[in-house]
Coordinates of C-alpha atoms in Angstrom, one line a residue:
Chain A
M1 CA 37.1 -28.2 -9.1
T2 CA 40.9 -28.5 -8.8
A3 CA 42.9 -27.8 -5.6
T4 CA 44.4 -24.7 -7.2
G5 CA 41.1 -23.4 -8.4
G6 CA 39.6 -23.9 -4.9
A7 CA 42.5 -22.0 -3.3
D8 CA 42.1 -19.1 -5.8
L9 CA 38.5 -18.9 -5.0
L10 CA 39.1 -18.9 -1.3
E11 CA 41.8 -16.2 -1.7
S12 CA 39.6 -14.0 -3.7
R13 CA 36.8 -14.3 -1.1
I14 CA 39.2 -13.5 1.7
R15 CA 40.4 -10.5 -0.3
A16 CA 36.9 -9.3 -0.9
E17 CA 36.0 -9.7 2.8
V18 CA 39.1 -7.8 3.9
E19 CA 38.3 -5.0 1.5
R20 CA 34.7 -4.8 2.7
A21 CA 35.8 -4.8 6.4
I22 CA 38.1 -1.8 5.6
Q23 CA 35.2 0.0 3.7
R24 CA 32.9 -0.8 6.6
N25 CA 35.2 1.0 9.0
I26 CA 35.8 4.0 6.8
K27 CA 32.1 4.4 5.8
G28 CA 30.9 3.6 9.2
L29 CA 32.7 6.7 10.5
E30 CA 31.3 8.7 7.6
Y31 CA 27.8 7.4 8.4
F32 CA 27.7 8.9 11.9
G33 CA 29.1 12.2 10.6
S34 CA 26.9 12.6 7.5
P35 CA 23.6 14.5 7.4
A36 CA 20.3 12.7 7.1
P37 CA 19.2 12.1 3.6
V38 CA 16.9 14.7 1.9
L39 CA 13.5 13.2 1.4
G40 CA 10.4 14.4 -0.5
S41 CA 12.4 16.9 -2.6
T42 CA 10.3 16.8 -5.8
P43 CA 9.1 20.4 -6.4
K44 CA 5.6 21.0 -5.2
D45 CA 3.2 23.8 -4.2
L46 CA 1.0 23.9 -1.2
L47 CA -2.5 24.4 -2.4
C48 CA -4.3 24.3 0.9
K49 CA -3.6 23.9 4.6
R50 CA -6.3 23.3 7.1
G51 CA -4.8 22.2 10.4
T52 CA -3.7 18.7 10.0
L53 CA -4.5 18.6 6.3
N54 CA -2.0 19.7 3.6
L55 CA -2.9 19.5 0.0
Y56 CA 0.1 19.7 -2.4
H57 CA 0.4 19.9 -6.1
Y58 CA 3.6 18.5 -7.8
R59 CA 4.9 20.6 -10.7
P60 CA 4.4 18.6 -13.9
V61 CA 7.5 17.6 -15.8
A62 CA 6.0 15.9 -18.9
D63 CA 5.2 17.8 -22.1
E64 CA 1.8 16.3 -22.2
L65 CA -0.5 15.2 -19.3
Y66 CA -3.2 12.6 -18.9
R67 CA -6.6 14.3 -18.8
V68 CA -7.6 13.0 -15.3
P69 CA -5.6 14.3 -12.4
L70 CA -4.4 12.0 -9.6
L71 CA -5.0 12.7 -5.9
M72 CA -2.9 10.6 -3.6
V73 CA -4.1 10.2 0.0
M74 CA -1.5 9.4 2.5
A75 CA -2.1 7.2 5.6
T76 CA -2.9 9.3 8.7
T77 CA -0.2 7.5 10.7
N78 CA 2.8 8.4 8.6
R79 CA 4.4 11.1 6.4
G80 CA 3.7 11.3 2.7
Y81 CA 7.4 11.3 1.6
I82 CA 7.2 7.5 1.3
F83 CA 5.8 8.4 -2.1
D84 CA 8.8 10.6 -2.8
L85 CA 11.9 9.2 -1.2
A86 CA 14.7 10.2 -3.5
P87 CA 15.3 10.7 -7.3
G88 CA 15.0 7.3 -8.9
Q89 CA 13.2 5.9 -5.9
S90 CA 10.2 8.3 -6.0
L91 CA 6.7 7.1 -7.0
V92 CA 5.7 10.7 -7.5
E93 CA 8.7 11.4 -9.8
F94 CA 7.9 8.3 -11.8
L95 CA 4.2 9.3 -12.2
L96 CA 5.1 12.8 -13.2
K97 CA 7.5 11.5 -15.8
Q98 CA 4.7 9.2 -17.1
G99 CA 2.5 12.3 -17.6
Y100 CA 0.2 12.3 -14.6
D101 CA -0.9 15.5 -12.9
V102 CA -0.2 14.5 -9.2
Y103 CA -1.7 16.0 -6.1
L104 CA -1.0 14.7 -2.5
I105 CA -2.9 14.9 0.7
D106 CA -0.3 14.7 3.5
W107 CA -1.0 15.1 7.2
S108 CA 0.7 17.2 9.9
P109 CA 0.5 16.2 13.6
P110 CA -3.0 17.2 14.7
R111 CA -3.2 20.2 17.0
P112 CA -4.6 19.8 20.5
D113 CA -8.0 21.3 19.4
E114 CA -8.1 18.8 16.5
K115 CA -8.6 15.9 18.9
R116 CA -12.3 16.3 18.0
L117 CA -11.8 15.4 14.4
R118 CA -13.8 12.4 13.3
L119 CA -14.1 10.1 10.3
E120 CA -16.9 12.4 9.1
D121 CA -14.4 15.3 9.0
Y122 CA -12.0 13.3 6.9
T123 CA -14.5 11.7 4.5
L124 CA -17.3 14.3 4.3
D125 CA -15.2 17.5 4.5
F126 CA -11.4 17.1 3.9
L127 CA -11.5 14.7 1.0
P128 CA -14.5 16.4 -0.8
D129 CA -12.8 19.8 -0.3
C130 CA -9.5 18.5 -1.7
V131 CA -11.3 16.9 -4.7
R132 CA -13.0 20.2 -5.3
R133 CA -9.7 22.1 -5.2
V134 CA -8.0 19.6 -7.5
Q135 CA -10.9 20.0 -9.9
E136 CA -10.5 23.8 -9.9
D137 CA -6.7 23.7 -10.1
A138 CA -6.7 21.1 -12.9
G139 CA -9.7 22.4 -14.7
E140 CA -11.1 18.9 -14.9
E141 CA -14.3 17.4 -13.6
E142 CA -13.0 13.9 -12.9
V143 CA -10.3 12.9 -10.4
T144 CA -8.6 9.6 -9.7
I145 CA -8.0 8.9 -6.0
L146 CA -5.2 6.8 -4.7
G147 CA -5.0 5.9 -1.0
Y148 CA -2.3 4.0 1.0
C149 CA -3.3 2.0 4.1
M150 CA -5.5 4.2 6.3
G151 CA -5.5 6.7 3.4
G152 CA -7.0 3.9 1.4
V153 CA -9.6 3.3 4.1
L154 CA -10.6 7.0 3.9
S155 CA -10.6 6.9 0.1
V156 CA -12.8 3.8 0.1
I157 CA -15.3 5.4 2.6
Y158 CA -15.3 8.6 0.5
A159 CA -16.0 6.5 -2.6
A160 CA -18.8 4.6 -0.9
L161 CA -20.4 7.8 0.3
H162 CA -20.1 9.7 -3.0
P163 CA -21.2 7.2 -5.7
Q164 CA -22.4 10.0 -7.9
G165 CA -18.8 11.0 -8.5
P166 CA -16.6 12.9 -9.4
M167 CA -14.1 10.0 -8.7
K168 CA -12.9 8.5 -12.0
N169 CA -10.8 5.6 -10.6
L170 CA -10.0 4.3 -7.1
V171 CA -6.6 2.9 -6.5
C172 CA -5.7 1.5 -3.1
F173 CA -2.5 0.2 -1.7
T174 CA -2.7 -2.3 1.2
T175 CA -6.0 -1.1 2.5
P176 CA -7.7 -3.0 5.4
I177 CA -11.5 -3.8 5.0
D178 CA -12.1 -6.8 7.1
W179 CA -10.7 -5.8 10.5
R180 CA -11.1 -9.2 12.1
H181 CA -7.9 -10.2 10.3
M182 CA -5.7 -7.4 11.5
G183 CA -3.6 -9.9 13.4
L184 CA -2.1 -8.7 16.7
F185 CA -3.8 -5.3 16.4
T186 CA -7.1 -7.2 16.7
K187 CA -5.9 -9.0 19.9
W188 CA -4.4 -5.9 21.6
A189 CA -7.4 -3.7 20.8
H190 CA -10.0 -6.3 21.8
R191 CA -12.9 -4.8 23.6
D192 CA -12.4 -7.0 26.7
F193 CA -8.9 -5.6 27.3
F194 CA -8.6 -2.2 25.6
D195 CA -10.3 0.8 27.2
V196 CA -10.1 3.2 24.3
D197 CA -12.3 5.7 26.0
R198 CA -10.0 6.0 29.0
L199 CA -7.0 6.5 26.7
V200 CA -8.6 9.1 24.5
D201 CA -10.3 10.9 27.3
A202 CA -7.0 11.1 29.2
L203 CA -4.7 12.1 26.3
G204 CA -6.8 13.9 23.8
N205 CA -4.8 13.1 20.7
V206 CA -3.1 9.6 20.6
P207 CA 0.6 10.2 20.8
S208 CA 2.9 9.2 17.9
E209 CA 5.0 7.1 20.3
F210 CA 1.9 4.9 20.9
I211 CA 1.5 4.5 17.1
F212 CA 5.2 3.8 16.6
T213 CA 5.4 1.3 19.4
S214 CA 2.3 -0.5 18.1
F215 CA 4.0 -1.0 14.7
E216 CA 7.3 -1.9 16.2
L217 CA 5.8 -4.6 18.5
L218 CA 4.5 -6.5 15.5
R219 CA 8.1 -7.3 14.5
P220 CA 10.2 -6.7 17.6
A221 CA 13.4 -8.2 16.3
T222 CA 13.4 -6.5 12.9
R223 CA 14.9 -3.2 14.0
S224 CA 17.9 -4.9 15.7
A225 CA 18.3 -7.2 12.7
G226 CA 18.2 -4.1 10.5
Q227 CA 21.1 -2.6 12.4
L228 CA 23.2 -5.8 12.0
K229 CA 22.4 -5.9 8.3
L230 CA 23.4 -2.2 8.1
W231 CA 26.8 -2.9 9.6
E232 CA 27.3 -5.9 7.3
N233 CA 26.4 -3.7 4.3
M234 CA 28.2 -0.6 5.4
W235 CA 30.5 -0.8 2.4
N236 CA 27.6 -0.6 0.1
D237 CA 26.5 3.0 -0.5
E238 CA 23.2 2.2 -2.1
F239 CA 22.2 -0.1 0.8
V240 CA 23.1 2.5 3.4
K241 CA 21.2 5.2 1.6
S242 CA 18.1 3.1 1.3
H243 CA 18.4 1.9 4.9
R244 CA 18.6 5.5 6.1
M245 CA 15.6 6.6 4.1
F246 CA 13.3 3.8 5.3
E247 CA 14.6 4.1 8.9
R248 CA 13.8 7.7 9.0
W249 CA 10.3 7.3 7.5
S250 CA 9.3 4.4 9.7
T251 CA 10.2 6.3 12.9
D252 CA 8.5 9.4 11.7
T253 CA 5.0 8.5 12.8
L254 CA 2.2 10.9 13.5
P255 CA -0.2 11.3 16.4
L256 CA -3.9 10.6 15.7
P257 CA -6.9 12.8 16.6
G258 CA -8.5 11.2 19.6
E259 CA -12.1 11.0 18.3
Y260 CA -10.9 9.6 15.0
F261 CA -8.9 6.9 16.8
R262 CA -11.9 6.1 19.0
Q263 CA -14.0 5.6 15.9
I264 CA -11.4 3.5 14.2
I265 CA -11.3 1.2 17.3
K266 CA -15.1 1.1 17.9
E267 CA -16.5 1.2 14.4
L268 CA -13.9 -0.5 12.2
M269 CA -12.1 -2.8 14.7
W270 CA -14.9 -3.8 17.1
R271 CA -18.0 -3.6 14.9
N272 CA -16.1 -4.3 11.6
A273 CA -18.6 -1.9 10.2
L274 CA -16.8 -1.1 6.9
F275 CA -16.7 -4.8 6.0
G276 CA -20.4 -5.2 7.1
N277 CA -21.5 -2.2 5.1
E278 CA -22.9 -0.8 8.4
L279 CA -20.6 2.3 8.7
T280 CA -22.9 5.3 8.9
L281 CA -21.3 8.8 8.7
G282 CA -23.2 12.0 8.6
G283 CA -26.4 10.0 8.3
R284 CA -25.1 8.2 5.1
R285 CA -24.2 4.5 5.0
A286 CA -20.9 3.6 3.4
D287 CA -21.9 0.6 1.3
L288 CA -18.9 -0.8 -0.6
G289 CA -21.4 -1.9 -3.2
N290 CA -22.0 1.8 -4.0
I291 CA -18.5 2.0 -5.5
R292 CA -18.9 2.0 -9.2
A293 CA -15.6 3.5 -10.4
P294 CA -12.8 1.2 -11.7
V295 CA -10.9 -0.2 -8.7
L296 CA -7.3 -1.4 -8.5
H297 CA -6.0 -2.8 -5.2
A298 CA -2.3 -3.5 -4.7
V299 CA -1.7 -5.8 -1.8
A300 CA 1.4 -7.5 -0.3
E301 CA 1.8 -11.2 0.2
H302 CA 3.8 -10.8 3.4
D303 CA 2.2 -7.7 4.9
H304 CA 2.5 -7.9 8.7
I305 CA 0.5 -4.7 9.3
V306 CA -2.4 -5.3 6.9
P307 CA -2.5 -9.0 6.3
Y308 CA -3.9 -10.2 3.0
D309 CA -7.1 -11.5 4.5
A310 CA -7.9 -8.1 5.8
A311 CA -7.3 -6.4 2.5
K312 CA -8.9 -9.0 0.2
P313 CA -12.6 -8.1 0.5
L314 CA -12.2 -4.7 -1.2
V315 CA -12.2 -6.0 -4.8
E316 CA -14.7 -8.7 -3.9
R317 CA -17.2 -6.3 -2.4
A318 CA -16.8 -3.1 -4.5
G319 CA -19.8 -2.7 -6.9
S320 CA -17.5 -1.8 -9.8
T321 CA -17.5 -4.0 -12.9
D322 CA -13.9 -3.0 -13.7
K323 CA -11.9 -4.1 -10.7
Q324 CA -8.6 -5.8 -10.2
E325 CA -6.4 -7.0 -7.3
L326 CA -2.6 -7.2 -7.7
V327 CA -0.8 -9.4 -5.2
F328 CA 2.9 -8.6 -4.9
K329 CA 5.7 -10.3 -3.1
G330 CA 6.9 -8.1 -0.2
G331 CA 5.6 -6.3 2.8
H332 CA 3.5 -3.3 3.7
V333 CA 6.1 -0.7 2.8
S334 CA 8.3 -2.6 0.2
V335 CA 5.2 -3.1 -2.0
V336 CA 5.0 0.7 -2.4
A337 CA 8.5 2.0 -2.2
G338 CA 12.1 0.7 -2.7
G339 CA 13.7 -1.4 -5.4
N340 CA 11.0 -4.1 -5.6
A341 CA 8.2 -1.5 -6.0
V342 CA 10.1 0.2 -8.8
K343 CA 10.2 -3.1 -10.7
R344 CA 6.9 -4.6 -9.7
L345 CA 4.1 -2.2 -8.6
W346 CA 4.9 1.0 -10.4
P347 CA 4.9 -0.2 -14.0
R348 CA 1.7 -2.2 -13.4
L349 CA 0.1 0.9 -11.8
D350 CA 1.0 3.0 -14.8
A351 CA -0.3 0.4 -17.2
W352 CA -3.7 0.2 -15.4
L353 CA -4.1 3.9 -14.7
G354 CA -2.9 5.2 -18.1
E355 CA -5.7 3.4 -19.9
R356 CA -8.2 4.9 -17.5
S357 CA -6.9 8.5 -17.3
I358 CA -7.8 9.7 -20.8
Chain B
M17 CA 20.9 -34.4 -2.5
A18 CA 21.4 -32.0 0.4
E19 CA 22.9 -28.6 -0.3
P20 CA 26.6 -28.5 0.6
P21 CA 27.3 -26.0 3.4
S22 CA 28.3 -22.6 2.1
K23 CA 32.0 -21.7 2.5
D24 CA 31.2 -18.0 2.4
P25 CA 31.3 -16.7 6.0
A26 CA 29.4 -13.5 5.0
A27 CA 26.5 -15.7 3.6
A28 CA 26.5 -17.8 6.7
W29 CA 26.3 -14.6 8.9
R30 CA 23.4 -13.3 6.8
D31 CA 21.6 -16.6 7.2
L32 CA 22.2 -16.6 10.9
V33 CA 20.8 -13.0 11.3
A34 CA 17.8 -13.8 9.1
Q35 CA 17.1 -17.0 11.1
W36 CA 17.5 -15.2 14.4
E37 CA 15.1 -12.4 13.3
K38 CA 12.5 -14.9 12.1
N39 CA 12.6 -17.0 15.2
L40 CA 12.5 -14.1 17.6
N41 CA 9.6 -12.4 15.8
E42 CA 7.7 -15.7 15.7
L43 CA 8.3 -16.3 19.4
A44 CA 7.3 -12.7 20.3
N45 CA 4.2 -12.9 18.1
R46 CA 3.1 -16.1 19.9
T47 CA 3.7 -14.5 23.3
M48 CA 2.0 -11.2 22.4
G49 CA -0.9 -12.9 20.8
S50 CA -2.1 -14.2 24.2
D51 CA -5.0 -12.8 26.2
E52 CA -2.6 -12.3 29.2
F53 CA -0.3 -10.1 27.2
S54 CA -3.2 -8.0 25.8
K55 CA -4.5 -7.6 29.4
A56 CA -1.1 -6.7 30.8
I57 CA -0.2 -4.2 28.1
N58 CA -3.5 -2.5 28.3
Q59 CA -3.4 -2.3 32.1
A60 CA 0.1 -0.7 31.8
M61 CA -1.1 1.7 29.2
G62 CA -4.2 2.7 31.2
L63 CA -2.1 3.3 34.2
S64 CA 0.3 5.5 32.3
A65 CA -2.5 7.5 30.7
G66 CA -4.2 7.9 34.1
M67 CA -0.9 9.1 35.7
Q68 CA -0.4 11.5 32.8
S69 CA -3.9 12.9 33.2
S70 CA -3.5 13.3 37.0
L71 CA -0.1 14.9 36.7
S72 CA -1.6 17.3 34.1
E73 CA -4.4 18.3 36.5
A74 CA -2.1 18.8 39.4
M75 CA 0.2 20.9 37.2
G76 CA -2.7 23.0 36.1
R77 CA -3.7 23.7 39.7
Y78 CA 0.0 24.6 40.5
L79 CA 0.2 27.0 37.6
A80 CA -3.1 28.6 38.5
S81 CA -1.7 29.3 42.0
L82 CA 1.2 31.0 40.4
N83 CA -1.1 33.0 38.2
L84 CA 0.3 31.3 35.0
P85 CA -1.7 29.8 32.1
S86 CA -1.9 26.0 31.9
R87 CA -1.1 24.0 28.8
A88 CA -4.8 23.7 28.0
E89 CA -5.2 27.4 28.2
M90 CA -2.2 28.0 26.0
A91 CA -3.6 25.4 23.6
G92 CA -6.9 27.3 23.6
I93 CA -5.2 30.5 22.7
G94 CA -3.3 28.6 19.9
E95 CA -6.6 27.3 18.7
R96 CA -8.1 30.8 18.4
L97 CA -4.9 32.0 16.6
H98 CA -5.2 29.1 14.1
A99 CA -8.8 29.9 13.5
I100 CA -7.9 33.5 12.8
E101 CA -5.1 32.4 10.5
E102 CA -7.5 30.1 8.6
R103 CA -10.0 32.9 8.2
L104 CA -7.2 35.2 6.9
D105 CA -6.2 32.5 4.4
R106 CA -9.8 32.2 3.2
V107 CA -9.9 36.0 2.8
L108 CA -6.6 36.0 0.9
T109 CA -7.9 33.2 -1.4
L110 CA -11.1 35.2 -2.1
L111 CA -9.0 38.3 -2.8
Q112 CA -6.7 36.4 -5.1
S113 CA -9.3 34.5 -7.1
P114 CA -10.7 37.5 -9.1
A115 CA -7.1 38.5 -9.9
D116 CA -6.3 35.0 -11.2
A117 CA -9.6 34.8 -13.1
A118 CA -8.7 38.1 -14.9
K119 CA -5.6 36.5 -16.4
P120 CA -5.9 35.2 -20.0
G121 CA -7.1 31.6 -19.9
G122 CA -8.1 31.8 -16.2
A123 CA -6.5 30.3 -13.1
A124 CA -6.8 26.7 -14.1
A125 CA -5.1 27.1 -17.5
T126 CA -1.9 28.9 -16.4
S127 CA 1.1 27.4 -18.2
K128 CA 0.2 23.7 -17.7
P129 CA 1.0 21.2 -20.4
P130 CA -2.0 20.1 -22.5
R131 CA -4.1 17.2 -21.2
T132 CA -3.9 15.2 -24.4
K133 CA -1.6 12.3 -23.4
R134 CA -2.6 8.8 -24.5
P135 CA -1.2 5.7 -23.0
P136 CA 1.5 3.9 -25.0
D137 CA 0.1 1.1 -27.1
R138 CA 0.8 -2.1 -25.1
G139 CA -1.1 -4.4 -27.4
E140 CA -3.8 -5.3 -25.0
K141 CA -5.8 -3.6 -22.2
P142 CA -4.2 -4.4 -18.8

């Protein structure tokens, strides 16, 4: 490189940095004055509300639909709009355009009287009831179920308890099965230290702040680093928009029904009963070998909430002959939503599901 | 050959932030992964839950002395109202169902696209 060329390059870099610094200041002021982004705006109808449970149907946009409707089950800890962030960044919108008939189970904060809800209520009442409503609404016998994180756990238990159908396919995103590998959660909730009975008996429902703090403590520096990255990229509208969407979603955690939380700790975390095929609900044993429907499990290589070793056994243990695990780069959320998910997971999901939805 | 140091100050800043985040998370994870931390955090949480519970009981007694309903009693009323709402919803659904069924094609078939879509030919099954 010549001396003149080097000087030109340096000059253009300085110019770009000065321009960005100006933009940062202008847009930084706009940032604090602008309203929060609108999330979850794809048109939908509420089919059923039962306390904490909400069943939505998204209005189809394609001229032709796949025969088998798709029921998405959101994690009980967070809001379902992670599937529908914004136009162009919405998994729901993508699936609708591809011709799927999409339903969503989303959760509201449980009411005080819902502290008594148990895993049995979710897997032997809520999910079967929603499947029945989807069957009626769609006019189809078979239904594909897609669960994310704890929504995946509920879907897996439902599938293991209802081997006779009518589930056509089971799709899971980052779903923990072997709870020995849940990292710091396993440590913090160890039976020698964690008195879950005292917590649940004292509080009823487990507060959202408790859930939020548990997630935050896994990566305590990440939020501060995120603020620094936001400032550095304040000139970039797309970055700011994306940051605000994910920031809002990640802080929008839900309380959990007390009895349900107690069961998660005692049955899944302490006894590891789902992994050991020893989870018994309503007198029925949830044996993963009972799952016969085609299974797809999308997991993240760098998932700090559900580490790969915790998620891996689903495909290994499901009794299905048609089963596949997809391992993506990224973390617990970025595997499902955001720029990487648009390029990586969504097309693979469509390719797998389309073949099995006719 | 070693990478020459970047002359881009913004890139250096990004690297610095990324490295700081990684190091701090690793350090925190090591600390929080100890038995001592688990014990301490659970003791603090138990104390906080216990205090909240005691405060709630004391507040309940105070409100009773003022002849006012406690939070639990209000929640009980809310619970009964929700139960009534749910029953009304079920009645409404039952009332609407015959009307929907009377429409041509029934409720399930109202103005939905046909379920005839086939996946695009990708050459091989994924």
